[in-house]
Amino acid sequence: MALDDIYKETILDHYKNPRNKRELPGAVVTCTKNNPLCGDEITVAANLEDGKLLEVAFEGAGCSISQSSASMMTESVGGKTVGDAMSLAADVRGMLAGEVEPDEDVFGDLVALKGVVKYPIRIKCAVLAWDVLQEAVSDGGAASGGAAH
Ligand code: ZN
């Protein structure tokens, strides 16, 4: 099987069997964004404790890239500190820009998104979930962390 086919299989698997796609009642942080270019919409909800993402769930609709990226995102950042999750988000963006060579041990299934590099129009689909996570976490931090501003 060609590498491209493996990537496609992984993306389709997450699209058809999304992980952590559910409501998270009483979530500490939540945010919704959409990608009008493609019609994708993603809501991310998470619970935070001691600077760690305890639970991360998403809901949404859209193309296979956007939904599978969201599914992979919830799997890969759950249990991480916000700082680690944000640095992974930066690395995913870098990979999608063709600037970061993903480490499979760290990226896991996320490596499958690497194939999107060849389709610039779909990069927005792939980063949407990460944008939502980033905004949810920064809003939540400001609201609950008593940050000075
Ligand atoms: Zn899309």
mmCIF file of C-alpha atoms and ligand atoms in Angstrom:
data_model
loop_
_atom_site.group_PDB
_atom_site.id
_atom_site.type_symbol
_atom_site.label_atom_id
_atom_site.label_comp_id
_atom_site.label_asym_id
_atom_site.label_seq_id
_atom_site.Cartn_x
_atom_site.Cartn_y
_atom_site.Cartn_z
ATOM 1 C CA MET A 1 0.000 0.000 0.000
ATOM 2 C CA ALA A 2 1.346 3.397 -0.923
ATOM 3 C CA LEU A 3 1.969 5.885 1.861
ATOM 4 C CA ASP A 4 -0.722 8.178 0.456
ATOM 5 C CA ASP A 5 -3.255 5.363 0.764
ATOM 6 C CA ILE A 6 -2.333 4.767 4.388
ATOM 7 C CA TYR A 7 -2.846 8.466 5.092
ATOM 8 C CA LYS A 8 -6.203 8.326 3.372
ATOM 9 C CA GLU A 9 -7.263 5.262 5.347
ATOM 10 C CA THR A 10 -6.363 6.936 8.625
ATOM 11 C CA ILE A 11 -8.268 10.088 7.725
ATOM 12 C CA LEU A 12 -11.336 8.114 6.646
ATOM 13 C CA ASP A 13 -11.194 6.020 9.798
ATOM 14 C CA HIS A 14 -11.314 9.136 11.995
ATOM 15 C CA TYR A 15 -14.024 10.627 9.784
ATOM 16 C CA LYS A 16 -16.246 7.554 9.995
ATOM 17 C CA ASN A 17 -15.470 6.721 13.624
ATOM 18 C CA PRO A 18 -14.698 10.079 15.210
ATOM 19 C CA ARG A 19 -13.074 9.921 18.637
ATOM 20 C CA ASN A 20 -14.447 12.081 21.431
ATOM 21 C CA LYS A 21 -17.283 13.427 19.284
ATOM 22 C CA ARG A 22 -19.855 14.207 21.939
ATOM 23 C CA GLU A 23 -21.230 16.926 24.122
ATOM 24 C CA LEU A 24 -19.254 17.794 27.187
ATOM 25 C CA PRO A 25 -21.852 19.227 29.568
ATOM 26 C CA GLY A 26 -20.456 21.835 31.909
ATOM 27 C CA ALA A 27 -17.177 22.103 30.016
ATOM 28 C CA VAL A 28 -14.854 24.778 31.386
ATOM 29 C CA VAL A 29 -13.911 26.084 27.957
ATOM 30 C CA THR A 30 -15.747 25.894 24.666
ATOM 31 C CA CYS A 31 -15.439 27.599 21.329
ATOM 32 C CA THR A 32 -16.965 27.293 17.858
ATOM 33 C CA LYS A 33 -15.456 28.345 14.559
ATOM 34 C CA ASN A 34 -16.182 27.693 10.947
ATOM 35 C CA ASN A 35 -14.348 27.622 7.693
ATOM 36 C CA PRO A 36 -16.613 29.372 5.185
ATOM 37 C CA LEU A 37 -14.415 28.298 2.272
ATOM 38 C CA CYS A 38 -15.508 24.714 2.754
ATOM 39 C CA GLY A 39 -18.538 24.885 5.061
ATOM 40 C CA ASP A 40 -16.790 23.169 7.962
ATOM 41 C CA GLU A 41 -17.880 23.915 11.498
ATOM 42 C CA ILE A 42 -16.250 22.679 14.674
ATOM 43 C CA THR A 43 -17.021 23.190 18.337
ATOM 44 C CA VAL A 44 -14.396 22.164 20.842
ATOM 45 C CA ALA A 45 -15.194 21.726 24.521
ATOM 46 C CA ALA A 46 -12.665 20.911 27.199
ATOM 47 C CA ASN A 47 -12.191 20.612 30.903
ATOM 48 C CA LEU A 48 -9.064 22.010 32.458
ATOM 49 C CA GLU A 49 -7.459 21.246 35.762
ATOM 50 C CA ASP A 50 -4.106 22.480 37.016
ATOM 51 C CA GLY A 51 -3.225 23.684 33.536
ATOM 52 C CA LYS A 52 -3.974 20.295 31.981
ATOM 53 C CA LEU A 53 -6.610 19.399 29.430
ATOM 54 C CA LEU A 54 -8.520 16.705 31.251
ATOM 55 C CA GLU A 55 -11.133 15.957 28.624
ATOM 56 C CA VAL A 56 -11.368 17.283 25.117
ATOM 57 C CA ALA A 57 -14.430 16.679 22.962
ATOM 58 C CA PHE A 58 -15.707 18.106 19.718
ATOM 59 C CA GLU A 59 -18.862 18.417 17.685
ATOM 60 C CA GLY A 60 -19.241 19.592 14.170
ATOM 61 C CA ALA A 61 -19.911 18.935 10.547
ATOM 62 C CA GLY A 62 -17.959 19.306 7.372
ATOM 63 C CA CYS A 63 -15.490 17.586 5.117
ATOM 64 C CA SER A 64 -13.466 14.515 6.012
ATOM 65 C CA ILE A 65 -10.269 16.529 6.534
ATOM 66 C CA SER A 66 -11.806 18.951 9.029
ATOM 67 C CA GLN A 67 -13.655 16.280 10.997
ATOM 68 C CA SER A 68 -10.820 13.769 11.091
ATOM 69 C CA SER A 69 -8.372 16.487 12.113
ATOM 70 C CA ALA A 70 -10.711 17.378 15.001
ATOM 71 C CA SER A 71 -10.946 13.732 16.030
ATOM 72 C CA MET A 72 -7.159 13.333 15.967
ATOM 73 C CA MET A 73 -6.739 16.612 17.827
ATOM 74 C CA THR A 74 -8.959 15.525 20.740
ATOM 75 C CA GLU A 75 -7.040 12.253 20.993
ATOM 76 C CA SER A 76 -3.636 13.824 20.882
ATOM 77 C CA VAL A 77 -4.116 16.716 23.313
ATOM 78 C CA GLY A 78 -6.249 15.013 25.987
ATOM 79 C CA GLY A 79 -4.196 14.777 29.171
ATOM 80 C CA LYS A 80 -1.560 17.226 27.953
ATOM 81 C CA THR A 81 -0.755 20.510 29.593
ATOM 82 C CA VAL A 82 -2.090 23.547 27.769
ATOM 83 C CA GLY A 83 1.495 24.508 26.952
ATOM 84 C CA ASP A 84 2.260 21.122 25.390
ATOM 85 C CA ALA A 85 -1.027 21.167 23.473
ATOM 86 C CA MET A 86 -0.216 24.600 22.079
ATOM 87 C CA SER A 87 3.247 23.565 21.019
ATOM 88 C CA LEU A 88 1.775 20.511 19.279
ATOM 89 C CA ALA A 89 -0.709 22.846 17.566
ATOM 90 C CA ALA A 90 2.226 24.931 16.342
ATOM 91 C CA ASP A 91 3.987 21.815 15.059
ATOM 92 C CA VAL A 92 0.852 20.658 13.228
ATOM 93 C CA ARG A 93 0.617 24.055 11.552
ATOM 94 C CA GLY A 94 4.277 23.776 10.663
ATOM 95 C CA MET A 95 3.737 20.324 9.181
ATOM 96 C CA LEU A 96 0.804 21.606 7.117
ATOM 97 C CA ALA A 97 2.970 24.460 5.893
ATOM 98 C CA GLY A 98 5.612 21.929 4.887
ATOM 99 C CA GLU A 99 8.072 23.391 7.403
ATOM 100 C CA VAL A 100 8.066 20.742 10.116
ATOM 101 C CA GLU A 101 8.940 17.103 9.533
ATOM 102 C CA PRO A 102 6.575 15.273 11.901
ATOM 103 C CA ASP A 103 7.972 12.892 14.494
ATOM 104 C CA GLU A 104 5.659 9.869 14.286
ATOM 105 C CA ASP A 105 6.096 9.049 17.964
ATOM 106 C CA VAL A 106 4.733 12.450 18.894
ATOM 107 C CA PHE A 107 2.251 12.933 16.076
ATOM 108 C CA GLY A 108 0.663 9.476 15.929
ATOM 109 C CA ASP A 109 -2.288 9.515 13.536
ATOM 110 C CA LEU A 110 -1.762 13.231 12.939
ATOM 111 C CA VAL A 111 0.978 12.290 10.497
ATOM 112 C CA ALA A 112 -1.852 11.362 8.116
ATOM 113 C CA LEU A 113 -2.636 15.066 7.715
ATOM 114 C CA LYS A 114 0.746 15.583 6.152
ATOM 115 C CA GLY A 115 -0.767 14.634 2.790
ATOM 116 C CA VAL A 116 -2.850 17.827 2.961
ATOM 117 C CA VAL A 117 0.290 19.884 2.235
ATOM 118 C CA LYS A 118 -0.285 19.140 -1.420
ATOM 119 C CA TYR A 119 -3.755 20.687 -1.334
ATOM 120 C CA PRO A 120 -3.435 24.280 -0.081
ATOM 121 C CA ILE A 121 -7.198 24.832 -0.206
ATOM 122 C CA ARG A 122 -7.657 22.032 2.353
ATOM 123 C CA ILE A 123 -5.100 23.326 4.844
ATOM 124 C CA LYS A 124 -7.742 25.585 6.389
ATOM 125 C CA CYS A 125 -9.891 22.487 6.875
ATOM 126 C CA ALA A 126 -7.076 20.713 8.670
ATOM 127 C CA VAL A 127 -6.129 23.601 10.986
ATOM 128 C CA LEU A 128 -9.698 24.546 11.932
ATOM 129 C CA ALA A 129 -9.897 22.226 14.955
ATOM 130 C CA TRP A 130 -6.542 23.537 16.186
ATOM 131 C CA ASP A 131 -7.679 27.142 15.788
ATOM 132 C CA VAL A 132 -10.779 26.384 17.822
ATOM 133 C CA LEU A 133 -8.776 24.641 20.534
ATOM 134 C CA GLN A 134 -6.330 27.523 20.745
ATOM 135 C CA GLU A 135 -9.094 30.104 21.052
ATOM 136 C CA ALA A 136 -11.078 28.014 23.553
ATOM 137 C CA VAL A 137 -8.046 27.618 25.772
ATOM 138 C CA SER A 138 -6.975 31.235 25.625
ATOM 139 C CA ASP A 139 -10.520 32.443 26.402
ATOM 140 C CA GLY A 140 -10.798 29.948 29.237
ATOM 141 C CA GLY A 141 -7.440 30.948 30.629
ATOM 142 C CA ALA A 142 -8.450 34.587 30.705
ATOM 143 C CA ALA A 143 -11.804 33.818 32.322
ATOM 144 C CA SER A 144 -10.740 31.414 35.019
ATOM 145 C CA GLY A 145 -7.062 31.988 35.591
ATOM 146 C CA GLY A 146 -7.281 35.499 36.985
ATOM 147 C CA ALA A 147 -4.638 36.613 34.477
ATOM 148 C CA ALA A 148 -3.599 40.196 34.971
ATOM 149 C CA HIS A 149 -5.411 42.129 32.289
HETATM 150 ZN ZN ZN B 1 -13.201 21.303 4.699
#
